[in-house]
């Protein structure tokens, strides 16, 4: 998500749909755990859309792997730390402070309008181990991957295609083990998320059209599993479960791979103003990711009635997502023009 912008349009398209999916997940968030408390159709609108969009962050990781692992630039530690890594670390630190200060206004996720310094200080003190806001978890797993990338680049250049396939197969096995809760010291975020980098690099550097139908069948199958599996599990347990849609599940990785190869095959067919809009949103996707939760603070407080304005969650969630996306884009473009602040939204 923080890699250097590329002119490859299908990469821009992937950033575009991932940005929309992330906002959707956060817009529908308040309803996921209300199974049995609201009409089932309203709950299913939230839980169903959630199950169909959980590939968002993994797609960002696929993009990072595709671009960063494919670089031909000779590795220079100083350049990597000051140019590459800083583009992720500076926004992370800056927005951690910002959201930590905002947390001083919150009590049980409700904005009070009264700032309590002790709350903000406590949240910031705990920031090294616990994200100050729900969307910032991404950086805790993503930043360590930047220390893996320089070592993966030479390994991937020397590895044979069969070695790469074996590595990806082993990665899939680790996902299955994690999903089934089979204990292993190898099941760490660094290993599982590094696999997304390698898969992104693998798909980026080959012609995937011969396997397009296979990816499509597998990905659609996994999307259906997510949707109906989540619905069925809620009926069985009488509560919401994310069992089918974690970032460290094989089905999420398959869906991300499907979207990657579909974008490779068909994104270039998009023309005109829509193509321009997609490129624009892609360019500012990191800023959109960082800013949009601020806009959702009053929205996610259900007593404020933003969702009921649209009559149904099936309409409210897409509409609020669209509005949030556009406003976040406008704010990001404005912040980029401010010399110092622009480093927070690269």
mmCIF file of C-alpha atoms in Angstrom:
data_model
loop_
_atom_site.group_PDB
_atom_site.id
_atom_site.type_symbol
_atom_site.label_atom_id
_atom_site.label_comp_id
_atom_site.label_asym_id
_atom_site.label_seq_id
_atom_site.Cartn_x
_atom_site.Cartn_y
_atom_site.Cartn_z
ATOM 1 C CA UNK A 1 0.000 0.000 0.000
ATOM 2 C CA UNK A 2 2.918 2.321 0.531
ATOM 3 C CA UNK A 3 5.013 1.292 -2.403
ATOM 4 C CA UNK A 4 6.096 3.669 -5.113
ATOM 5 C CA UNK A 5 3.247 4.477 -7.456
ATOM 6 C CA UNK A 6 3.338 2.540 -10.660
ATOM 7 C CA UNK A 7 1.952 3.171 -14.134
ATOM 8 C CA UNK A 8 0.667 -0.394 -14.388
ATOM 9 C CA UNK A 9 -3.073 0.156 -14.468
ATOM 10 C CA UNK A 10 -4.189 -3.197 -13.127
ATOM 11 C CA UNK A 11 -2.130 -2.490 -9.988
ATOM 12 C CA UNK A 12 -3.972 0.829 -9.684
ATOM 13 C CA UNK A 13 -7.252 -1.045 -10.092
ATOM 14 C CA UNK A 14 -6.336 -3.470 -7.307
ATOM 15 C CA UNK A 15 -5.514 -0.566 -4.969
ATOM 16 C CA UNK A 16 -8.821 1.014 -5.931
ATOM 17 C CA UNK A 17 -10.997 -1.992 -5.101
ATOM 18 C CA UNK A 18 -8.986 -2.732 -1.949
ATOM 19 C CA UNK A 19 -9.528 0.835 -0.693
ATOM 20 C CA UNK A 20 -13.280 0.477 -1.254
ATOM 21 C CA UNK A 21 -13.314 -2.912 0.474
ATOM 22 C CA UNK A 22 -11.462 -1.589 3.545
ATOM 23 C CA UNK A 23 -13.923 1.271 3.985
ATOM 24 C CA UNK A 24 -16.839 -1.132 3.509
ATOM 25 C CA UNK A 25 -15.524 -3.377 6.289
ATOM 26 C CA UNK A 26 -15.278 -0.426 8.659
ATOM 27 C CA UNK A 27 -18.664 1.027 7.699
ATOM 28 C CA UNK A 28 -20.473 -2.233 8.414
ATOM 29 C CA UNK A 29 -18.468 -2.917 11.566
ATOM 30 C CA UNK A 30 -21.071 -1.935 14.197
ATOM 31 C CA UNK A 31 -23.601 -4.499 12.909
ATOM 32 C CA UNK A 32 -21.470 -7.652 12.759
ATOM 33 C CA UNK A 33 -21.989 -8.621 16.388
ATOM 34 C CA UNK A 34 -25.705 -7.792 16.497
ATOM 35 C CA UNK A 35 -26.930 -11.180 15.318
ATOM 36 C CA UNK A 36 -30.301 -11.820 16.931
ATOM 37 C CA UNK A 37 -30.605 -8.191 18.041
ATOM 38 C CA UNK A 38 -31.568 -6.713 14.659
ATOM 39 C CA UNK A 39 -33.601 -8.170 11.759
ATOM 40 C CA UNK A 40 -31.657 -10.984 10.125
ATOM 41 C CA UNK A 41 -31.763 -9.295 6.719
ATOM 42 C CA UNK A 42 -30.098 -6.196 8.172
ATOM 43 C CA UNK A 43 -27.485 -8.296 9.919
ATOM 44 C CA UNK A 44 -26.843 -10.313 6.769
ATOM 45 C CA UNK A 45 -26.247 -7.127 4.784
ATOM 46 C CA UNK A 46 -23.370 -6.324 7.140
ATOM 47 C CA UNK A 47 -22.026 -9.821 7.783
ATOM 48 C CA UNK A 48 -22.479 -10.834 4.142
ATOM 49 C CA UNK A 49 -20.666 -7.814 2.742
ATOM 50 C CA UNK A 50 -17.990 -8.326 5.374
ATOM 51 C CA UNK A 51 -17.461 -11.914 4.247
ATOM 52 C CA UNK A 52 -17.122 -10.762 0.618
ATOM 53 C CA UNK A 53 -14.565 -8.010 1.258
ATOM 54 C CA UNK A 54 -12.075 -9.469 3.741
ATOM 55 C CA UNK A 55 -9.470 -9.797 0.994
ATOM 56 C CA UNK A 56 -8.781 -6.044 1.111
ATOM 57 C CA UNK A 57 -5.590 -5.925 3.204
ATOM 58 C CA UNK A 58 -4.167 -9.129 1.663
ATOM 59 C CA UNK A 59 -4.546 -7.537 -1.785
ATOM 60 C CA UNK A 60 -2.484 -4.570 -0.579
ATOM 61 C CA UNK A 61 0.161 -7.068 0.533
ATOM 62 C CA UNK A 62 0.074 -8.822 -2.844
ATOM 63 C CA UNK A 63 0.680 -5.466 -4.524
ATOM 64 C CA UNK A 64 3.625 -4.717 -2.249
ATOM 65 C CA UNK A 65 5.157 -8.103 -2.991
ATOM 66 C CA UNK A 66 4.621 -7.690 -6.723
ATOM 67 C CA UNK A 67 6.381 -4.332 -6.858
ATOM 68 C CA UNK A 68 8.994 -4.426 -4.112
ATOM 69 C CA UNK A 69 10.224 -7.950 -4.824
ATOM 70 C CA UNK A 70 10.419 -7.248 -8.565
ATOM 71 C CA UNK A 71 12.741 -4.260 -8.267
ATOM 72 C CA UNK A 72 15.975 -4.337 -10.261
ATOM 73 C CA UNK A 73 17.566 -1.644 -8.132
ATOM 74 C CA UNK A 74 20.694 -2.734 -6.263
ATOM 75 C CA UNK A 75 19.982 -2.888 -2.560
ATOM 76 C CA UNK A 76 21.394 -0.038 -0.478
ATOM 77 C CA UNK A 77 20.568 -0.171 3.200
ATOM 78 C CA UNK A 78 20.586 3.601 3.769
ATOM 79 C CA UNK A 79 18.339 4.273 0.779
ATOM 80 C CA UNK A 80 15.975 1.490 1.775
ATOM 81 C CA UNK A 81 15.599 2.737 5.334
ATOM 82 C CA UNK A 82 15.282 6.428 4.508
ATOM 83 C CA UNK A 83 13.214 6.198 1.326
ATOM 84 C CA UNK A 84 11.221 2.973 1.429
ATOM 85 C CA UNK A 85 10.738 2.190 5.099
ATOM 86 C CA UNK A 86 10.240 5.801 6.158
ATOM 87 C CA UNK A 87 7.212 6.089 3.857
ATOM 88 C CA UNK A 88 5.485 3.571 6.091
ATOM 89 C CA UNK A 89 6.975 4.358 9.497
ATOM 90 C CA UNK A 90 6.410 8.137 9.446
ATOM 91 C CA UNK A 91 2.681 7.912 8.639
ATOM 92 C CA UNK A 92 2.330 5.140 11.213
ATOM 93 C CA UNK A 93 3.908 7.201 13.993
ATOM 94 C CA UNK A 94 2.108 10.377 12.975
ATOM 95 C CA UNK A 95 -1.349 8.829 12.798
ATOM 96 C CA UNK A 96 -0.772 6.829 15.961
ATOM 97 C CA UNK A 97 -0.281 10.132 17.771
ATOM 98 C CA UNK A 98 -3.304 11.699 16.056
ATOM 99 C CA UNK A 99 -5.640 8.816 16.802
ATOM 100 C CA UNK A 100 -4.201 8.504 20.293
ATOM 101 C CA UNK A 101 -5.227 12.100 20.959
ATOM 102 C CA UNK A 102 -8.658 11.460 19.443
ATOM 103 C CA UNK A 103 -9.029 8.462 21.764
ATOM 104 C CA UNK A 104 -9.056 10.965 24.621
ATOM 105 C CA UNK A 105 -12.520 11.987 23.440
ATOM 106 C CA UNK A 106 -13.832 8.422 23.408
ATOM 107 C CA UNK A 107 -15.572 6.336 26.055
ATOM 108 C CA UNK A 108 -16.597 2.802 25.024
ATOM 109 C CA UNK A 109 -16.101 3.779 21.366
ATOM 110 C CA UNK A 110 -18.484 6.724 21.729
ATOM 111 C CA UNK A 111 -17.320 10.295 21.058
ATOM 112 C CA UNK A 112 -18.044 12.370 24.184
ATOM 113 C CA UNK A 113 -16.841 15.787 23.028
ATOM 114 C CA UNK A 114 -14.808 16.124 26.209
ATOM 115 C CA UNK A 115 -11.103 15.376 26.048
ATOM 116 C CA UNK A 116 -9.567 13.371 28.890
ATOM 117 C CA UNK A 117 -5.786 13.638 28.806
ATOM 118 C CA UNK A 118 -5.293 10.560 30.987
ATOM 119 C CA UNK A 119 -7.169 8.380 28.506
ATOM 120 C CA UNK A 120 -5.088 9.645 25.596
ATOM 121 C CA UNK A 121 -1.846 9.158 27.513
ATOM 122 C CA UNK A 122 -2.785 5.615 28.505
ATOM 123 C CA UNK A 123 -3.687 4.716 24.925
ATOM 124 C CA UNK A 124 -0.423 6.150 23.583
ATOM 125 C CA UNK A 125 1.623 4.396 26.269
ATOM 126 C CA UNK A 126 0.105 1.107 25.167
ATOM 127 C CA UNK A 127 0.685 1.834 21.461
ATOM 128 C CA UNK A 128 3.866 -0.280 21.177
ATOM 129 C CA UNK A 129 1.803 -3.430 21.762
ATOM 130 C CA UNK A 130 -1.766 -2.427 20.929
ATOM 131 C CA UNK A 131 -2.976 -0.247 17.990
ATOM 132 C CA UNK A 132 -4.562 2.981 19.157
ATOM 133 C CA UNK A 133 -7.276 2.647 16.486
ATOM 134 C CA UNK A 134 -8.747 -0.401 14.803
ATOM 135 C CA UNK A 135 -7.306 0.158 11.309
ATOM 136 C CA UNK A 136 -3.733 0.762 12.441
ATOM 137 C CA UNK A 137 -3.205 -2.937 13.214
ATOM 138 C CA UNK A 138 -2.073 -3.264 9.593
ATOM 139 C CA UNK A 139 1.207 -1.486 10.282
ATOM 140 C CA UNK A 140 2.124 -3.797 13.160
ATOM 141 C CA UNK A 141 2.220 -6.712 10.733
ATOM 142 C CA UNK A 142 3.236 -4.828 7.593
ATOM 143 C CA UNK A 143 6.277 -2.906 8.848
ATOM 144 C CA UNK A 144 8.132 -6.111 9.880
ATOM 145 C CA UNK A 145 7.675 -7.371 6.313
ATOM 146 C CA UNK A 146 9.941 -4.550 5.136
ATOM 147 C CA UNK A 147 12.794 -6.290 6.925
ATOM 148 C CA UNK A 148 11.977 -9.547 5.130
ATOM 149 C CA UNK A 149 11.778 -8.091 1.614
ATOM 150 C CA UNK A 150 15.536 -7.377 1.090
ATOM 151 C CA UNK A 151 16.311 -10.997 1.916
ATOM 152 C CA UNK A 152 13.544 -12.413 -0.261
ATOM 153 C CA UNK A 153 14.630 -10.534 -3.407
ATOM 154 C CA UNK A 154 17.913 -12.423 -4.034
ATOM 155 C CA UNK A 155 16.348 -15.725 -2.969
ATOM 156 C CA UNK A 156 13.503 -15.408 -5.446
ATOM 157 C CA UNK A 157 15.827 -14.393 -8.266
ATOM 158 C CA UNK A 158 17.863 -17.573 -7.800
ATOM 159 C CA UNK A 159 15.040 -19.992 -7.037
ATOM 160 C CA UNK A 160 13.694 -22.218 -9.789
ATOM 161 C CA UNK A 161 9.960 -22.099 -10.682
ATOM 162 C CA UNK A 162 9.453 -25.438 -8.959
ATOM 163 C CA UNK A 163 11.063 -24.157 -5.767
ATOM 164 C CA UNK A 164 8.680 -21.184 -5.818
ATOM 165 C CA UNK A 165 5.691 -23.481 -6.298
ATOM 166 C CA UNK A 166 6.839 -25.655 -3.392
ATOM 167 C CA UNK A 167 7.253 -22.579 -1.178
ATOM 168 C CA UNK A 168 3.731 -21.385 -2.031
ATOM 169 C CA UNK A 169 2.342 -24.864 -1.412
ATOM 170 C CA UNK A 170 4.051 -24.953 1.995
ATOM 171 C CA UNK A 171 2.587 -21.525 2.724
ATOM 172 C CA UNK A 172 -0.899 -22.863 1.896
ATOM 173 C CA UNK A 173 -0.371 -25.759 4.298
ATOM 174 C CA UNK A 174 0.589 -23.311 7.057
ATOM 175 C CA UNK A 175 -2.637 -21.394 6.404
ATOM 176 C CA UNK A 176 -4.675 -24.578 6.738
ATOM 177 C CA UNK A 177 -2.859 -25.467 9.965
ATOM 178 C CA UNK A 178 -3.509 -22.001 11.350
ATOM 179 C CA UNK A 179 -7.181 -22.186 10.365
ATOM 180 C CA UNK A 180 -7.597 -25.584 12.036
ATOM 181 C CA UNK A 181 -5.593 -24.431 15.065
ATOM 182 C CA UNK A 182 -2.903 -27.072 14.618
ATOM 183 C CA UNK A 183 -0.029 -25.811 16.748
ATOM 184 C CA UNK A 184 3.341 -25.018 15.176
ATOM 185 C CA UNK A 185 6.144 -22.587 15.946
ATOM 186 C CA UNK A 186 6.065 -21.657 12.236
ATOM 187 C CA UNK A 187 2.599 -20.134 12.501
ATOM 188 C CA UNK A 188 3.668 -16.558 13.028
ATOM 189 C CA UNK A 189 2.333 -13.486 11.277
ATOM 190 C CA UNK A 190 5.719 -12.766 9.730
ATOM 191 C CA UNK A 191 5.739 -16.124 7.930
ATOM 192 C CA UNK A 192 2.094 -16.155 6.905
ATOM 193 C CA UNK A 193 2.025 -12.550 5.693
ATOM 194 C CA UNK A 194 5.358 -12.956 3.895
ATOM 195 C CA UNK A 195 3.598 -15.534 1.769
ATOM 196 C CA UNK A 196 1.359 -12.815 0.358
ATOM 197 C CA UNK A 197 4.480 -10.965 -0.776
ATOM 198 C CA UNK A 198 5.796 -14.033 -2.571
ATOM 199 C CA UNK A 199 2.416 -14.805 -4.142
ATOM 200 C CA UNK A 200 2.145 -11.218 -5.389
ATOM 201 C CA UNK A 201 5.638 -11.440 -6.887
ATOM 202 C CA UNK A 202 4.852 -14.830 -8.428
ATOM 203 C CA UNK A 203 1.624 -13.690 -10.104
ATOM 204 C CA UNK A 204 3.147 -10.380 -11.191
ATOM 205 C CA UNK A 205 6.023 -12.019 -13.052
ATOM 206 C CA UNK A 206 4.163 -14.676 -15.040
ATOM 207 C CA UNK A 207 1.377 -15.080 -17.558
ATOM 208 C CA UNK A 208 -1.608 -16.299 -15.542
ATOM 209 C CA UNK A 209 -4.123 -16.460 -18.383
ATOM 210 C CA UNK A 210 -3.866 -20.267 -18.790
ATOM 211 C CA UNK A 211 -4.926 -20.644 -15.153
ATOM 212 C CA UNK A 212 -7.523 -17.862 -15.190
ATOM 213 C CA UNK A 213 -10.569 -20.153 -15.147
ATOM 214 C CA UNK A 214 -9.077 -22.209 -12.329
ATOM 215 C CA UNK A 215 -8.435 -19.103 -10.258
ATOM 216 C CA UNK A 216 -11.953 -17.876 -11.016
ATOM 217 C CA UNK A 217 -13.639 -21.105 -9.952
ATOM 218 C CA UNK A 218 -11.536 -21.377 -6.794
ATOM 219 C CA UNK A 219 -11.983 -17.712 -5.835
ATOM 220 C CA UNK A 220 -15.738 -17.621 -6.418
ATOM 221 C CA UNK A 221 -16.046 -20.878 -4.506
ATOM 222 C CA UNK A 222 -14.211 -19.364 -1.566
ATOM 223 C CA UNK A 223 -16.390 -16.231 -1.670
ATOM 224 C CA UNK A 224 -19.491 -18.414 -1.533
ATOM 225 C CA UNK A 225 -17.954 -20.384 1.322
ATOM 226 C CA UNK A 226 -17.304 -17.170 3.211
ATOM 227 C CA UNK A 227 -20.857 -15.874 2.711
ATOM 228 C CA UNK A 228 -22.885 -19.001 3.342
ATOM 229 C CA UNK A 229 -20.427 -20.409 5.880
ATOM 230 C CA UNK A 230 -20.659 -17.256 7.987
ATOM 231 C CA UNK A 231 -24.450 -17.258 7.726
ATOM 232 C CA UNK A 232 -24.713 -20.946 8.598
ATOM 233 C CA UNK A 233 -22.296 -20.668 11.513
ATOM 234 C CA UNK A 234 -24.288 -17.753 12.947
ATOM 235 C CA UNK A 235 -27.451 -19.861 12.793
ATOM 236 C CA UNK A 236 -25.669 -22.688 14.568
ATOM 237 C CA UNK A 237 -23.923 -20.697 17.300
ATOM 238 C CA UNK A 238 -26.369 -17.767 17.439
ATOM 239 C CA UNK A 239 -23.517 -15.290 17.183
ATOM 240 C CA UNK A 240 -21.207 -13.761 14.590
ATOM 241 C CA UNK A 241 -17.929 -15.511 13.811
ATOM 242 C CA UNK A 242 -15.025 -14.513 11.559
ATOM 243 C CA UNK A 243 -13.946 -18.145 11.188
ATOM 244 C CA UNK A 244 -14.253 -18.163 7.398
ATOM 245 C CA UNK A 245 -12.663 -14.822 6.622
ATOM 246 C CA UNK A 246 -9.472 -14.223 8.555
ATOM 247 C CA UNK A 247 -6.476 -12.738 6.786
ATOM 248 C CA UNK A 248 -4.528 -15.874 7.663
ATOM 249 C CA UNK A 249 -6.877 -18.357 6.002
ATOM 250 C CA UNK A 250 -6.304 -20.128 2.713
ATOM 251 C CA UNK A 251 -9.656 -19.033 1.302
ATOM 252 C CA UNK A 252 -8.726 -15.352 1.735
ATOM 253 C CA UNK A 253 -5.398 -15.947 -0.026
ATOM 254 C CA UNK A 254 -7.186 -17.710 -2.903
ATOM 255 C CA UNK A 255 -9.682 -14.852 -3.278
ATOM 256 C CA UNK A 256 -6.838 -12.327 -3.316
ATOM 257 C CA UNK A 257 -5.020 -14.346 -5.972
ATOM 258 C CA UNK A 258 -8.178 -14.566 -8.069
ATOM 259 C CA UNK A 259 -8.670 -10.804 -7.971
ATOM 260 C CA UNK A 260 -5.029 -10.266 -8.915
ATOM 261 C CA UNK A 261 -5.205 -12.448 -12.046
ATOM 262 C CA UNK A 262 -8.635 -11.073 -13.017
ATOM 263 C CA UNK A 263 -7.259 -7.540 -12.801
ATOM 264 C CA UNK A 264 -4.281 -8.577 -14.923
ATOM 265 C CA UNK A 265 -6.608 -9.986 -17.562
ATOM 266 C CA UNK A 266 -9.366 -7.407 -17.739
ATOM 267 C CA UNK A 267 -8.461 -4.102 -16.045
ATOM 268 C CA UNK A 268 -7.021 -2.654 -19.247
ATOM 269 C CA UNK A 269 -10.501 -2.745 -20.776
ATOM 270 C CA UNK A 270 -11.527 0.108 -18.462
ATOM 271 C CA UNK A 271 -11.336 3.448 -20.270
ATOM 272 C CA UNK A 272 -12.342 7.077 -19.978
ATOM 273 C CA UNK A 273 -13.332 8.919 -16.806
ATOM 274 C CA UNK A 274 -13.670 5.762 -14.755
ATOM 275 C CA UNK A 275 -10.050 4.884 -15.493
ATOM 276 C CA UNK A 276 -8.990 8.385 -14.432
ATOM 277 C CA UNK A 277 -10.955 8.099 -11.178
ATOM 278 C CA UNK A 278 -9.471 4.673 -10.427
ATOM 279 C CA UNK A 279 -5.940 5.989 -10.939
ATOM 280 C CA UNK A 280 -6.653 9.002 -8.725
ATOM 281 C CA UNK A 281 -8.008 6.936 -5.844
ATOM 282 C CA UNK A 282 -5.131 4.475 -6.215
ATOM 283 C CA UNK A 283 -2.604 7.300 -5.976
ATOM 284 C CA UNK A 284 -4.029 8.462 -2.652
ATOM 285 C CA UNK A 285 -5.038 5.044 -1.292
ATOM 286 C CA UNK A 286 -2.746 5.209 1.744
ATOM 287 C CA UNK A 287 -4.105 8.592 2.788
ATOM 288 C CA UNK A 288 -7.660 7.334 2.301
ATOM 289 C CA UNK A 289 -6.875 4.313 4.446
ATOM 290 C CA UNK A 290 -5.477 6.467 7.241
ATOM 291 C CA UNK A 291 -8.095 9.235 7.231
ATOM 292 C CA UNK A 292 -11.441 7.520 6.718
ATOM 293 C CA UNK A 293 -11.887 6.174 10.298
ATOM 294 C CA UNK A 294 -12.015 9.773 11.547
ATOM 295 C CA UNK A 295 -15.025 10.394 9.325
ATOM 296 C CA UNK A 296 -16.707 7.237 10.584
ATOM 297 C CA UNK A 297 -16.589 8.176 14.295
ATOM 298 C CA UNK A 298 -20.055 9.795 14.308
ATOM 299 C CA UNK A 299 -21.376 7.395 11.664
ATOM 300 C CA UNK A 300 -20.563 4.193 13.575
ATOM 301 C CA UNK A 301 -22.430 5.492 16.641
ATOM 302 C CA UNK A 302 -25.770 3.872 15.783
ATOM 303 C CA UNK A 303 -27.789 6.269 17.922
ATOM 304 C CA UNK A 304 -26.855 9.070 15.518
ATOM 305 C CA UNK A 305 -29.080 7.485 12.869
ATOM 306 C CA UNK A 306 -26.832 7.729 9.793
ATOM 307 C CA UNK A 307 -27.644 4.193 8.659
ATOM 308 C CA UNK A 308 -31.400 4.558 9.125
ATOM 309 C CA UNK A 309 -31.427 7.520 6.737
ATOM 310 C CA UNK A 310 -31.128 5.011 3.889
ATOM 311 C CA UNK A 311 -33.825 2.651 5.123
ATOM 312 C CA UNK A 312 -31.823 -0.573 4.825
ATOM 313 C CA UNK A 313 -28.265 -1.683 5.446
ATOM 314 C CA UNK A 314 -28.198 -3.115 1.914
ATOM 315 C CA UNK A 315 -28.374 0.500 0.726
ATOM 316 C CA UNK A 316 -26.789 2.308 3.679
ATOM 317 C CA UNK A 317 -23.481 0.439 3.694
ATOM 318 C CA UNK A 318 -22.648 0.992 -0.019
ATOM 319 C CA UNK A 319 -23.831 4.621 0.107
ATOM 320 C CA UNK A 320 -21.924 5.541 3.268
ATOM 321 C CA UNK A 321 -18.874 3.736 1.878
ATOM 322 C CA UNK A 322 -19.036 5.796 -1.332
ATOM 323 C CA UNK A 323 -19.467 9.084 0.522
ATOM 324 C CA UNK A 324 -16.634 8.261 2.930
ATOM 325 C CA UNK A 325 -14.365 7.315 0.040
ATOM 326 C CA UNK A 326 -14.941 10.593 -1.811
ATOM 327 C CA UNK A 327 -14.586 12.806 1.276
ATOM 328 C CA UNK A 328 -11.429 10.934 2.336
ATOM 329 C CA UNK A 329 -10.013 11.418 -1.159
ATOM 330 C CA UNK A 330 -10.696 15.156 -1.077
ATOM 331 C CA UNK A 331 -9.121 15.520 2.366
ATOM 332 C CA UNK A 332 -6.061 13.523 1.331
ATOM 333 C CA UNK A 333 -5.537 15.648 -1.785
ATOM 334 C CA UNK A 334 -5.797 18.761 0.383
ATOM 335 C CA UNK A 335 -3.328 17.438 2.990
ATOM 336 C CA UNK A 336 -0.800 16.512 0.307
ATOM 337 C CA UNK A 337 -0.546 20.204 -0.550
ATOM 338 C CA UNK A 338 0.601 21.069 2.996
ATOM 339 C CA UNK A 339 4.429 20.787 3.092
ATOM 340 C CA UNK A 340 4.903 19.135 6.488
ATOM 341 C CA UNK A 341 1.637 17.233 6.706
ATOM 342 C CA UNK A 342 2.088 15.636 3.295
ATOM 343 C CA UNK A 343 4.552 13.149 4.767
ATOM 344 C CA UNK A 344 1.632 11.655 6.716
ATOM 345 C CA UNK A 345 -0.246 10.819 3.512
ATOM 346 C CA UNK A 346 2.428 9.846 0.953
#
